[in-house]
Amino acid sequence: MSQPPPPPNQPPQQPGFGPPQEPSEPQPPAPSAPATPPTPPAQPPQQPPAGPDVNKAPQPQPGYGYPQAPGTPPPAAPPTPPQGPGYGYPQQPPAGYGYPAQQPGPYGQPQQPGPYGQPQQPGPYGQQPPYGYAQPTVPMQAQPGQPGGGRKINAQVAIIVSAVVAIALIVGGGVWYANSSGKDDDKQTTAEGGDTKGGEGDGKEGGSGDGGATTGEAKEKAPAATGSKVLFQVPSPKVPKGVTTISIAGSWLTDSVYAKSGLSEITGYDRKTGTKKWTLDLPGPVCAATPHITEDDKTAIVHKPAMPSKTDPQACTEVAVVDLAAGSKVWTKTAKSGTMPVSFNNVTIGGGTVAAGSTSGGAAWDLATGDERWAPKTSDSCYDAGYGGGAKLVAVRKCGSYDQRQLHIQNVDPKSGDILAEYKMDEGIEYAAVVSTDPLVVAADVGDSAGDGSGISDFFSIDNKTGKLRARLSAPGDEFAARCDAIYKVENCTGVTVGNDRLYIATEEHDSGGDSYSQTNEVVAFDLATGKQTGQRADAGENYEIFPLRMDGPNVIAYKRPPYDKGGQVVSIDGESFKETVLMENPSTEAVRDVESRMSPDYSEIQFGQGGLYMSSVYASDFTSREKEYSVIAFGTG
């Protein structure tokens, strides 16, 4: 994704998706040197680019893939977030630490030793690495005759950090499995069920993680006056001495509460006033959190058992369910792979099940009771790297040795662990992200062809009842601005949402044309049945950049990142006509813009619902020279 150079006092630039990092515990280097946006040319370009072809047919599938030689490991540096305000800003203000690349892990992630003296799982920036750090792969022998491998993961397999990216195409057919008893080792677990009421965005109003609420009427209506005011701000927490970066990922919106993770707690704020309604103390930082919320305001997190330090970085071993209404923890569980505690990378909710994935395998528990439903098993040759939740529970399961990796996208019964349907991606595709579970849409960077660190070159529309591929949607990285952290977070995608059996995606910024030097982009739609663009487009407007956040009934809720001299906007895009309705426009005062500009849609958490916009950082760090930084800014109308 093309971005202007980073402003001063930002963390160093994070590399794009690439080969895995060597298993080590590096310390992040000092911030990168200051930089300023480029000066516009003296003469306007004669033929400015017009942006992506919104009627472009899916690009042809590449030839059958072959394993690629391991590459050079990327530097172990924390990421640099993209440019703050829009193009045309005279000089970028120094940015804080609100949005370095997508959720690098909390500082000091411990190594999880593998058996037989093999290399250990990466440490800090390894368990929850920043963008550009490929996931450690686990060499395993595929079991002949097993269609999907067992879901209960082999805990004794050796973990080897290796770099393998291969050019591959997707197998056109799927493999369907009937329900079984769930007692066979070959049966996998993922979950289906509609126990969640939302995804990314507002917990009550639906979200991008579950395909969007495409039935019923849109709930978000334009107020009489769309101008907003700042409801409240939350200062960024100070990291402990000797610790550079700590995850503060996790934010949720209910009817009455906006909840946000801190260093070692979650705080519930009154949506309108910012008054603290409750604080849930945790022994350590939140490593991962699901955006999904159940109908009774429950969600799930992964956290460390204690605060990290240089000598004891701690692992992300604790899986917990949190009651966002009461501000209390319902239960906390751990799992073992053999004799070793599992350090989890991601967590989600689906079908009354909490599921967490890792390079050691996946585990799941009953949402209400915490009773274990499955766990890694040492005899297994495959492992669940992660799960997508919401309307259904879908596993991204990895099988095969590192040079013959194959991903199985599995829709399974959340209670028995039986496979309901499975789609096998072709060998050589190392990572996949679940954009939506119903309809089932998966994103992948095929052959490492995206070339921009987004993790996406193609989307795959899959029938979650039969496991067959419905369509492949070409989304080249130089044309489209969606991002997915397929390496670790699995269902963490931005700039894209799903509803109406369509995929809505932001295009890359491009010259708006004419004699101006302005930039703009659009949201366009793909048909999930055909894989082709529908021809619909919603324009950001001159010097704005538009990002779809979630579905609202048949409509798309989108955030418009503003130019340097204006405030951001929230709009509703009609799912059929693509007519835009402004729901909110933020203040254009310098002080407000200074905070809002640091909350990049790609590298922050943005929630909108009931006339409130809540923007927050995903981690706290000491990379700042500013006197005051904010981890949350909230806007409201009326």
XYZ file of C-alpha atoms in Angstrom:
638
model
C 0.000 0.000 0.000
C 1.510 3.267 -0.970
C 1.858 5.731 1.853
C 3.813 8.972 2.296
C 6.983 8.705 4.379
C 6.381 8.285 8.117
C 6.383 11.380 10.327
C 9.041 11.906 12.989
C 9.248 9.891 16.197
C 7.520 6.808 14.853
C 8.710 3.244 15.384
C 10.905 1.914 12.594
C 9.230 0.660 9.439
C 7.855 -2.808 9.685
C 8.549 -5.127 6.780
C 5.788 -6.618 4.700
C 4.741 -10.226 4.765
C 7.732 -12.364 4.104
C 9.926 -15.161 5.358
C 9.731 -16.090 9.013
C 12.029 -14.543 11.538
C 14.749 -16.552 13.192
C 13.728 -17.674 16.683
C 15.235 -15.028 18.885
C 14.307 -12.360 21.351
C 15.520 -9.126 19.766
C 15.017 -5.751 21.294
C 13.345 -3.162 19.080
C 15.766 -0.538 17.777
C 15.456 3.170 18.204
C 12.819 5.028 16.193
C 13.526 5.810 12.577
C 14.769 9.171 11.439
C 12.232 11.920 10.867
C 10.737 12.224 7.440
C 8.379 14.596 5.749
C 5.883 14.094 2.935
C 7.167 14.624 -0.589
C 6.726 18.033 -2.199
C 4.179 18.066 -5.035
C 5.669 18.511 -8.511
C 5.777 21.954 -10.038
C 3.575 20.858 -12.930
C 0.587 18.535 -12.618
C 0.991 15.141 -14.244
C -0.197 15.071 -17.817
C -2.074 11.790 -17.434
C -2.746 11.030 -13.778
C -3.631 7.446 -12.926
C -7.347 6.831 -12.700
C -7.138 4.128 -10.032
C -7.994 0.438 -10.350
C -10.256 -0.846 -13.078
C -13.502 -1.323 -11.193
C -14.800 -3.642 -13.902
C -11.715 -5.789 -14.075
C -12.309 -9.512 -14.327
C -10.485 -11.834 -11.938
C -6.934 -12.386 -13.046
C -6.162 -15.904 -14.303
C -4.947 -18.440 -11.829
C -1.205 -19.062 -11.876
C 0.262 -22.400 -12.731
C 0.527 -25.083 -10.132
C 2.848 -23.929 -7.394
C 6.211 -25.173 -6.360
C 8.034 -24.636 -3.034
C 10.192 -21.566 -2.941
C 13.619 -21.502 -1.402
C 13.763 -19.965 2.038
C 14.371 -16.243 1.956
C 16.254 -13.889 4.167
C 14.654 -13.272 7.546
C 13.347 -9.727 7.998
C 14.825 -7.447 10.624
C 13.346 -7.729 14.073
C 12.062 -4.175 14.203
C 8.741 -2.818 15.370
C 6.624 -1.410 12.560
C 6.173 2.087 11.276
C 2.550 3.056 10.808
C 1.408 4.593 7.577
C 1.194 8.311 7.044
C -1.177 10.226 9.270
C -3.355 12.950 7.689
C -4.315 13.088 4.028
C -2.204 14.256 1.149
C -1.460 17.942 0.809
C -0.503 18.497 4.426
C 2.314 21.071 4.572
C 4.284 19.214 7.206
C 3.334 16.101 9.125
C 3.110 16.491 12.906
C 5.104 13.959 14.896
C 3.025 10.851 15.371
C 2.677 8.927 18.567
C 2.638 5.235 19.034
C -1.064 4.775 18.413
C -0.856 2.640 15.328
C 2.369 0.979 14.398
C 1.694 -1.914 12.144
C -0.964 -4.358 12.906
C -0.577 -5.611 16.398
C 2.972 -6.595 16.946
C 2.971 -8.803 19.923
C 3.501 -7.675 23.429
C 7.077 -7.250 24.382
C 9.004 -10.282 25.477
C 7.000 -13.251 24.274
C 8.681 -16.357 25.687
C 9.920 -19.166 23.561
C 8.041 -22.396 23.589
C 10.564 -25.224 23.339
C 9.919 -28.033 20.917
C 10.820 -31.678 21.515
C 14.051 -33.343 20.609
C 16.101 -30.214 21.029
C 14.685 -28.513 17.953
C 14.538 -24.730 17.553
C 12.144 -22.885 19.766
C 9.111 -20.823 18.854
C 10.072 -17.169 18.365
C 10.179 -14.960 21.391
C 9.328 -11.263 21.542
C 7.689 -10.125 18.347
C 7.432 -13.813 17.578
C 4.317 -14.982 19.310
C 2.332 -11.909 18.220
C 4.687 -10.412 15.642
C 4.239 -7.234 13.679
C 3.349 -7.392 10.007
C 6.076 -8.949 7.956
C 6.997 -11.720 10.371
C 5.989 -15.021 8.924
C 4.579 -17.665 11.197
C 6.845 -20.457 12.366
C 5.930 -23.634 10.569
C 5.758 -27.087 12.033
C 7.257 -29.916 9.991
C 4.902 -32.835 10.063
C 4.437 -36.026 8.156
C 1.118 -36.127 6.379
C -0.883 -39.202 7.295
C -1.734 -41.215 4.208
C -5.379 -41.790 3.677
C -6.522 -39.075 6.042
C -8.584 -36.509 4.187
C -8.194 -33.740 6.687
C -5.885 -34.937 9.396
C -6.912 -34.838 13.011
C -8.047 -31.622 14.620
C -6.580 -32.530 17.989
C -3.121 -31.269 17.474
C 0.235 -33.017 17.795
C 1.914 -31.412 20.740
C 5.237 -33.168 20.288
C 5.984 -32.056 16.765
C 9.124 -30.020 16.306
C 8.681 -26.299 15.676
C 11.044 -25.032 13.019
C 11.148 -21.435 11.916
C 11.606 -21.591 8.164
C 10.826 -19.390 5.204
C 8.657 -20.996 2.605
C 6.499 -19.079 0.191
C 5.350 -20.874 -2.956
C 3.402 -19.842 -5.999
C 0.219 -21.877 -6.107
C -3.306 -21.891 -7.342
C -6.310 -23.010 -5.449
C -7.791 -26.448 -5.927
C -11.086 -25.875 -7.684
C -13.062 -28.481 -5.817
C -13.758 -29.027 -2.164
C -14.018 -32.115 -0.008
C -17.174 -32.691 2.004
C -17.363 -34.694 5.190
C -20.484 -35.939 6.891
C -20.995 -35.570 10.605
C -19.293 -38.183 12.720
C -19.030 -39.024 16.369
C -16.152 -36.656 16.997
C -14.219 -39.357 18.838
C -12.012 -40.264 15.898
C -8.593 -38.596 15.972
C -9.114 -37.560 12.363
C -12.055 -35.309 13.192
C -11.418 -31.602 13.333
C -13.062 -28.840 15.211
C -14.252 -25.469 14.156
C -17.523 -23.968 15.059
C -20.717 -22.852 13.585
C -23.570 -21.091 15.251
C -25.074 -17.683 15.523
C -24.410 -16.786 19.110
C -22.624 -13.545 18.311
C -24.318 -10.306 17.540
C -21.426 -8.473 16.012
C -17.923 -8.437 14.765
C -15.470 -5.674 14.069
C -17.307 -2.485 14.542
C -20.138 -2.360 16.983
C -20.983 -5.460 18.932
C -24.675 -4.680 18.735
C -24.816 -3.465 15.192
C -23.070 -6.319 13.395
C -19.560 -6.541 12.117
C -17.244 -7.421 9.331
C -16.058 -10.565 11.011
C -19.302 -12.476 10.551
C -20.300 -11.542 7.055
C -22.438 -8.654 8.173
C -26.066 -8.502 9.170
C -27.655 -8.621 5.743
C -31.215 -9.168 6.889
C -33.580 -6.541 8.186
C -33.236 -2.804 7.980
C -30.177 -0.680 8.573
C -30.014 0.651 12.140
C -27.675 3.588 11.627
C -29.590 6.734 10.639
C -28.292 10.190 9.823
C -28.846 12.627 12.727
C -30.387 16.061 12.262
C -26.887 17.545 12.653
C -23.977 15.382 11.506
C -21.273 17.505 13.135
C -19.703 15.617 16.031
C -17.925 16.594 19.206
C -15.258 14.813 21.215
C -16.984 12.749 23.886
C -13.831 11.731 25.737
C -10.181 10.761 25.363
C -8.157 8.164 27.255
C -4.441 8.843 27.849
C -2.079 6.130 26.684
C -0.699 3.959 29.467
C 2.988 4.214 30.317
C 4.903 1.027 29.682
C 7.051 -0.346 32.536
C 10.707 0.593 32.640
C 12.806 -1.644 30.435
C 9.821 -2.737 28.336
C 9.494 -1.193 24.895
C 6.068 -2.280 23.637
C 3.014 -3.911 25.223
C -0.157 -5.000 23.489
C -3.351 -3.175 24.399
C -5.387 -4.882 21.694
C -9.087 -5.305 22.248
C -12.043 -2.912 22.175
C -15.763 -3.615 22.261
C -18.982 -1.641 21.935
C -22.238 -2.641 23.620
C -25.470 -0.695 24.050
C -24.138 1.082 27.119
C -20.390 0.457 27.368
C -17.260 1.066 25.352
C -14.615 -1.322 26.726
C -10.887 -1.057 26.027
C -7.813 -3.047 27.050
C -5.040 -1.363 29.012
C -1.644 -2.614 30.169
C -3.080 -5.245 32.502
C -6.770 -4.479 32.683
C -9.914 -3.876 30.686
C -11.942 -0.763 31.452
C -15.584 -0.171 30.633
C -16.492 3.458 29.863
C -19.883 5.079 29.564
C -20.413 5.446 25.826
C -21.431 9.107 26.024
C -19.439 10.555 28.902
C -16.348 8.376 29.169
C -16.999 7.841 32.876
C -15.455 4.599 34.101
C -18.212 2.103 34.818
C -15.911 -0.761 35.776
C -12.311 -1.965 35.614
C -11.349 -5.621 35.300
C -7.813 -6.192 36.583
C -5.720 -8.808 34.792
C -2.394 -10.322 35.889
C -0.794 -9.458 32.539
C -1.396 -7.783 29.175
C -4.033 -8.868 26.641
C -2.279 -10.657 23.780
C -5.284 -11.228 21.525
C -8.999 -10.502 21.581
C -11.973 -11.441 19.468
C -14.148 -8.615 18.123
C -17.245 -10.805 18.489
C -19.713 -10.273 21.315
C -22.522 -12.638 22.305
C -26.128 -11.549 22.771
C -25.541 -11.333 26.524
C -22.382 -9.207 26.157
C -19.703 -11.885 26.553
C -16.401 -11.827 24.666
C -13.078 -13.695 24.777
C -9.422 -12.716 25.209
C -5.970 -14.262 25.550
C -3.711 -12.721 28.174
C -0.383 -13.301 29.896
C -0.296 -14.712 33.435
C 1.939 -11.844 34.647
C 3.504 -8.604 33.468
C 6.461 -9.118 31.122
C 9.990 -8.020 31.911
C 13.379 -8.300 30.273
C 14.210 -11.407 32.246
C 10.740 -12.969 32.211
C 8.749 -12.056 29.089
C 5.802 -14.380 29.855
C 3.702 -16.389 27.401
C 0.137 -15.863 26.146
C -1.287 -18.911 27.862
C -4.498 -17.677 29.530
C -7.799 -17.824 27.632
C -10.655 -16.009 29.346
C -14.288 -15.070 28.806
C -15.208 -11.541 29.896
C -18.661 -10.234 30.800
C -18.733 -6.712 29.318
C -21.949 -5.820 31.122
C -20.705 -6.699 34.595
C -16.997 -6.010 34.048
C -16.044 -9.432 35.357
C -14.205 -12.525 34.218
C -16.458 -15.561 33.686
C -13.674 -18.142 33.532
C -9.986 -18.583 32.631
C -8.517 -21.720 31.026
C -5.189 -22.991 29.690
C -4.212 -25.910 27.457
C -1.152 -28.096 27.024
C 0.548 -29.536 23.992
C 2.003 -32.678 25.483
C 3.520 -31.373 28.714
C 4.086 -27.813 27.517
C 1.586 -24.970 28.049
C 0.273 -23.610 24.752
C 0.928 -19.954 23.978
C -2.004 -18.805 21.839
C -1.918 -16.372 18.921
C -5.634 -15.777 18.399
C -9.064 -16.392 19.913
C -12.659 -16.225 18.684
C -16.253 -17.191 19.514
C -18.721 -19.198 17.448
C -21.598 -21.563 18.156
C -21.292 -21.315 21.922
C -17.600 -22.234 21.717
C -14.450 -20.270 22.501
C -11.596 -21.417 20.224
C -7.942 -20.363 20.306
C -5.228 -21.249 17.779
C -1.440 -21.377 17.769
C 1.567 -22.966 16.100
C 1.173 -25.759 18.649
C -2.447 -26.376 17.716
C -5.893 -25.251 18.738
C -8.079 -25.702 21.775
C -11.716 -24.941 22.531
C -14.034 -24.592 25.503
C -17.726 -24.302 26.183
C -18.522 -20.590 26.283
C -20.851 -20.822 29.262
C -19.045 -23.346 31.484
C -15.425 -23.369 30.337
C -15.531 -27.151 29.869
C -12.899 -28.322 27.394
C -14.200 -29.350 23.969
C -10.902 -30.189 22.287
C -7.172 -29.689 22.733
C -3.928 -30.448 20.875
C -3.179 -34.145 20.575
C 0.339 -35.518 20.218
C -0.611 -38.101 17.566
C -1.908 -35.486 15.147
C -0.062 -34.541 11.955
C -1.893 -31.218 11.410
C -2.612 -28.242 13.610
C -5.158 -25.432 13.833
C -3.284 -22.195 13.237
C -6.378 -20.153 14.027
C -10.119 -19.718 13.858
C -12.700 -17.369 12.408
C -15.879 -16.929 14.419
C -19.185 -15.117 14.432
C -22.042 -16.741 12.552
C -20.038 -19.973 12.271
C -16.692 -21.295 13.483
C -14.103 -21.914 10.768
C -10.618 -23.331 11.277
C -7.510 -22.594 9.254
C -5.729 -25.922 9.607
C -2.167 -26.566 8.488
C -1.027 -29.965 7.278
C 2.154 -31.329 5.768
C 5.847 -30.554 6.079
C 7.193 -27.043 5.674
C 8.019 -27.569 1.988
C 4.652 -29.177 1.238
C 2.319 -27.098 3.391
C -1.388 -27.352 2.679
C -4.138 -25.297 4.295
C -7.511 -26.841 5.054
C -10.363 -24.383 5.521
C -12.829 -26.252 7.721
C -16.356 -25.499 8.822
C -17.045 -27.781 11.783
C -19.564 -28.449 14.444
C -18.529 -26.350 17.460
C -19.693 -28.864 20.037
C -18.711 -32.282 18.656
C -15.675 -31.166 16.686
C -16.913 -32.936 13.535
C -16.049 -31.510 10.135
C -19.102 -30.181 8.328
C -17.255 -29.168 5.164
C -13.665 -28.691 4.096
C -11.870 -26.869 1.315
C -8.239 -27.752 0.624
C -6.119 -24.923 -0.688
C -3.268 -25.825 -2.985
C 0.170 -26.571 -1.621
C 2.470 -23.589 -1.280
C -0.067 -21.150 0.172
C 1.314 -20.635 3.658
C -1.265 -18.365 5.279
C -4.964 -17.580 4.983
C -7.269 -15.182 6.819
C -10.988 -15.648 7.429
C -12.790 -12.502 6.272
C -16.275 -13.896 6.899
C -17.652 -17.240 8.087
C -21.147 -16.903 6.596
C -20.824 -16.505 3.678
C -17.392 -18.057 3.919
C -14.686 -15.827 2.450
C -10.955 -16.405 2.870
C -8.069 -14.113 1.885
C -4.578 -15.253 0.914
C -1.405 -13.957 -0.690
C -0.911 -16.516 -3.452
C 2.715 -16.949 -4.405
C 3.646 -13.910 -2.311
C 2.354 -11.868 -5.242
C 0.670 -9.024 -3.327
C 4.042 -7.377 -2.920
C 2.858 -4.712 -0.483
C 2.697 -6.388 2.915
C -1.105 -6.555 2.835
C -1.290 -10.342 2.972
C -3.845 -10.390 0.152
C -3.617 -11.101 -3.560
C -6.870 -13.056 -3.838
C -10.102 -13.772 -1.993
C -11.809 -17.163 -2.127
C -15.561 -17.526 -1.856
C -16.310 -21.001 -0.483
C -19.586 -22.859 -0.023
C -19.535 -23.639 3.701
C -22.071 -26.450 3.259
C -20.235 -28.417 0.571
C -16.674 -27.112 0.808
C -16.602 -26.272 -2.891
C -14.971 -23.137 -4.254
C -17.631 -20.739 -5.512
C -15.327 -18.118 -6.986
C -11.860 -16.676 -6.799
C -11.663 -12.882 -6.583
C -8.485 -11.241 -7.823
C -7.431 -8.286 -5.657
C -3.877 -7.239 -6.590
C -2.052 -5.431 -3.818
C -1.233 -2.459 -6.016
C -4.930 -1.855 -6.691
C -6.737 -2.712 -3.463
C -6.126 -1.483 0.072
C -7.432 -4.294 2.288
C -5.042 -5.915 4.772
C -5.152 -9.189 6.692
C -2.832 -10.506 9.383
C -3.133 -14.078 8.128
C 0.080 -15.091 9.863
C -1.195 -14.905 13.431
C -4.539 -13.179 13.938
C -6.430 -15.114 11.205
C -9.622 -13.033 11.344
C -7.974 -9.619 11.654
C -8.729 -7.893 8.326
C -9.231 -4.199 7.583
C -10.488 -2.278 4.569
C -12.955 -5.026 3.635
C -16.349 -6.327 4.735
C -18.862 -8.903 3.497
C -22.650 -8.773 3.096
C -25.411 -9.159 0.514
C -23.328 -12.044 -0.897
C -20.794 -9.417 -1.935
C -17.358 -8.393 -0.849
C -16.845 -4.654 -0.328
C -13.224 -3.525 -0.511
C -11.273 -0.271 -0.511
C -9.084 0.536 -3.475
C -5.609 1.991 -3.195
C -5.240 5.762 -3.185
C -4.534 7.341 -6.552
C -4.481 10.766 -8.181
C -7.987 12.164 -8.422
C -7.263 13.623 -11.874
C -7.507 17.085 -13.363
C -5.095 19.850 -12.484
C -5.067 19.210 -8.748
C -2.559 17.153 -6.842
C -5.214 15.535 -4.665
C -5.554 11.860 -3.848
C -8.653 9.734 -3.440
C -9.906 6.142 -3.470
C -13.155 4.173 -3.625
C -15.064 1.254 -2.152
C -16.029 -1.258 -4.839
C -18.042 -4.492 -4.729
C -17.361 -8.057 -5.901
C -20.058 -10.682 -6.450
C -19.181 -13.716 -4.328
C -20.965 -16.078 -6.710
C -19.120 -15.007 -9.872
C -15.937 -13.425 -8.522
C -16.501 -10.390 -10.744
C -16.881 -6.742 -9.821
C -20.437 -5.462 -9.860
C -19.514 -2.022 -11.196
C -20.680 -0.317 -7.986
C -18.360 2.220 -6.428
C -18.492 4.760 -3.618
C -15.982 7.598 -3.965
C -14.048 8.939 -1.000
C -13.922 12.489 -2.341
C -10.917 14.732 -2.922
C -8.110 14.072 -0.427
C -10.244 11.655 1.610
C -9.533 7.930 1.884
C -12.477 5.590 2.505
C -12.385 2.300 4.444
C -15.342 -0.075 4.885
C -15.774 -0.993 8.567
C -18.758 -3.354 8.760
C -22.240 -4.116 7.507
C -25.398 -2.460 8.846
C -28.226 -4.575 7.496
C -27.846 -4.246 3.700
C -25.663 -1.128 3.984
C -21.919 -0.636 4.412
C -20.595 1.544 7.235
C -17.360 3.229 6.164
C -14.861 5.643 7.690
C -13.313 8.429 5.619
C -9.834 9.443 6.642
C -9.625 13.200 6.070
C -7.117 15.607 4.541
C -4.875 17.561 6.884
C -7.301 20.440 7.376
C -10.573 18.573 7.985
C -12.089 16.027 10.347
C -12.910 12.441 9.477
C -16.333 11.240 8.381
C -18.507 8.174 8.862
C -20.838 7.338 5.990
C -23.455 4.712 5.225
C -23.305 3.271 1.699
C -26.554 1.875 0.359
C -25.929 -1.748 -0.588
C -27.795 -1.449 -3.896
C -27.583 2.145 -5.132
C -24.234 2.863 -3.432
C -25.581 6.265 -2.448
C -23.574 7.702 0.455
C -25.222 9.208 3.521
C -23.039 11.143 5.950
C -23.631 9.935 9.526
C -20.883 11.946 11.215
C -18.277 14.602 10.498
C -15.592 15.232 13.099
C -14.209 18.624 14.207
C -11.465 20.148 12.056
C -9.628 21.860 14.913
C -5.911 21.171 15.027
C -5.935 19.562 18.480
C -8.644 17.065 17.493
C -7.112 16.329 14.096
C -3.789 15.675 15.796
C -5.262 12.772 17.778
C -7.596 11.430 15.075
C -4.851 11.348 12.459
C -2.887 8.883 14.585
C -5.701 6.348 14.511
C -5.092 4.892 11.060
C -7.889 2.521 9.995
C -5.303 -0.085 9.007
C -3.473 -0.051 12.328
C -6.094 0.858 14.932
C -9.425 -0.431 16.171
C -12.427 1.588 14.986
C -15.943 0.994 16.318
C -19.072 2.843 15.219
C -22.634 2.486 16.452
C -25.622 4.506 17.625
C -24.031 7.784 16.615
C -20.723 7.113 18.377
C -17.270 6.641 16.839
C -14.527 5.095 18.996
C -10.933 4.936 17.767
C -8.150 3.244 19.729
C -4.532 2.116 19.600
C -3.592 -1.550 19.565
C -0.487 -1.259 21.707
C 1.443 1.089 23.949
C 5.116 1.866 23.548
C 7.793 4.324 24.536
C 8.344 5.465 20.928
C 7.216 9.036 21.363
C 8.579 12.445 22.216
C 5.165 13.987 22.776
C 4.080 15.159 26.197
C 0.714 13.445 25.959
C -0.557 10.560 23.878
C -4.037 9.057 23.753
C -5.024 5.439 23.336
C -8.713 6.285 22.758
C -10.647 9.150 21.218
C -14.450 9.040 21.053
C -16.808 11.191 18.970
C -20.574 11.593 19.119
C -23.376 13.487 17.413
C -26.467 15.036 18.978
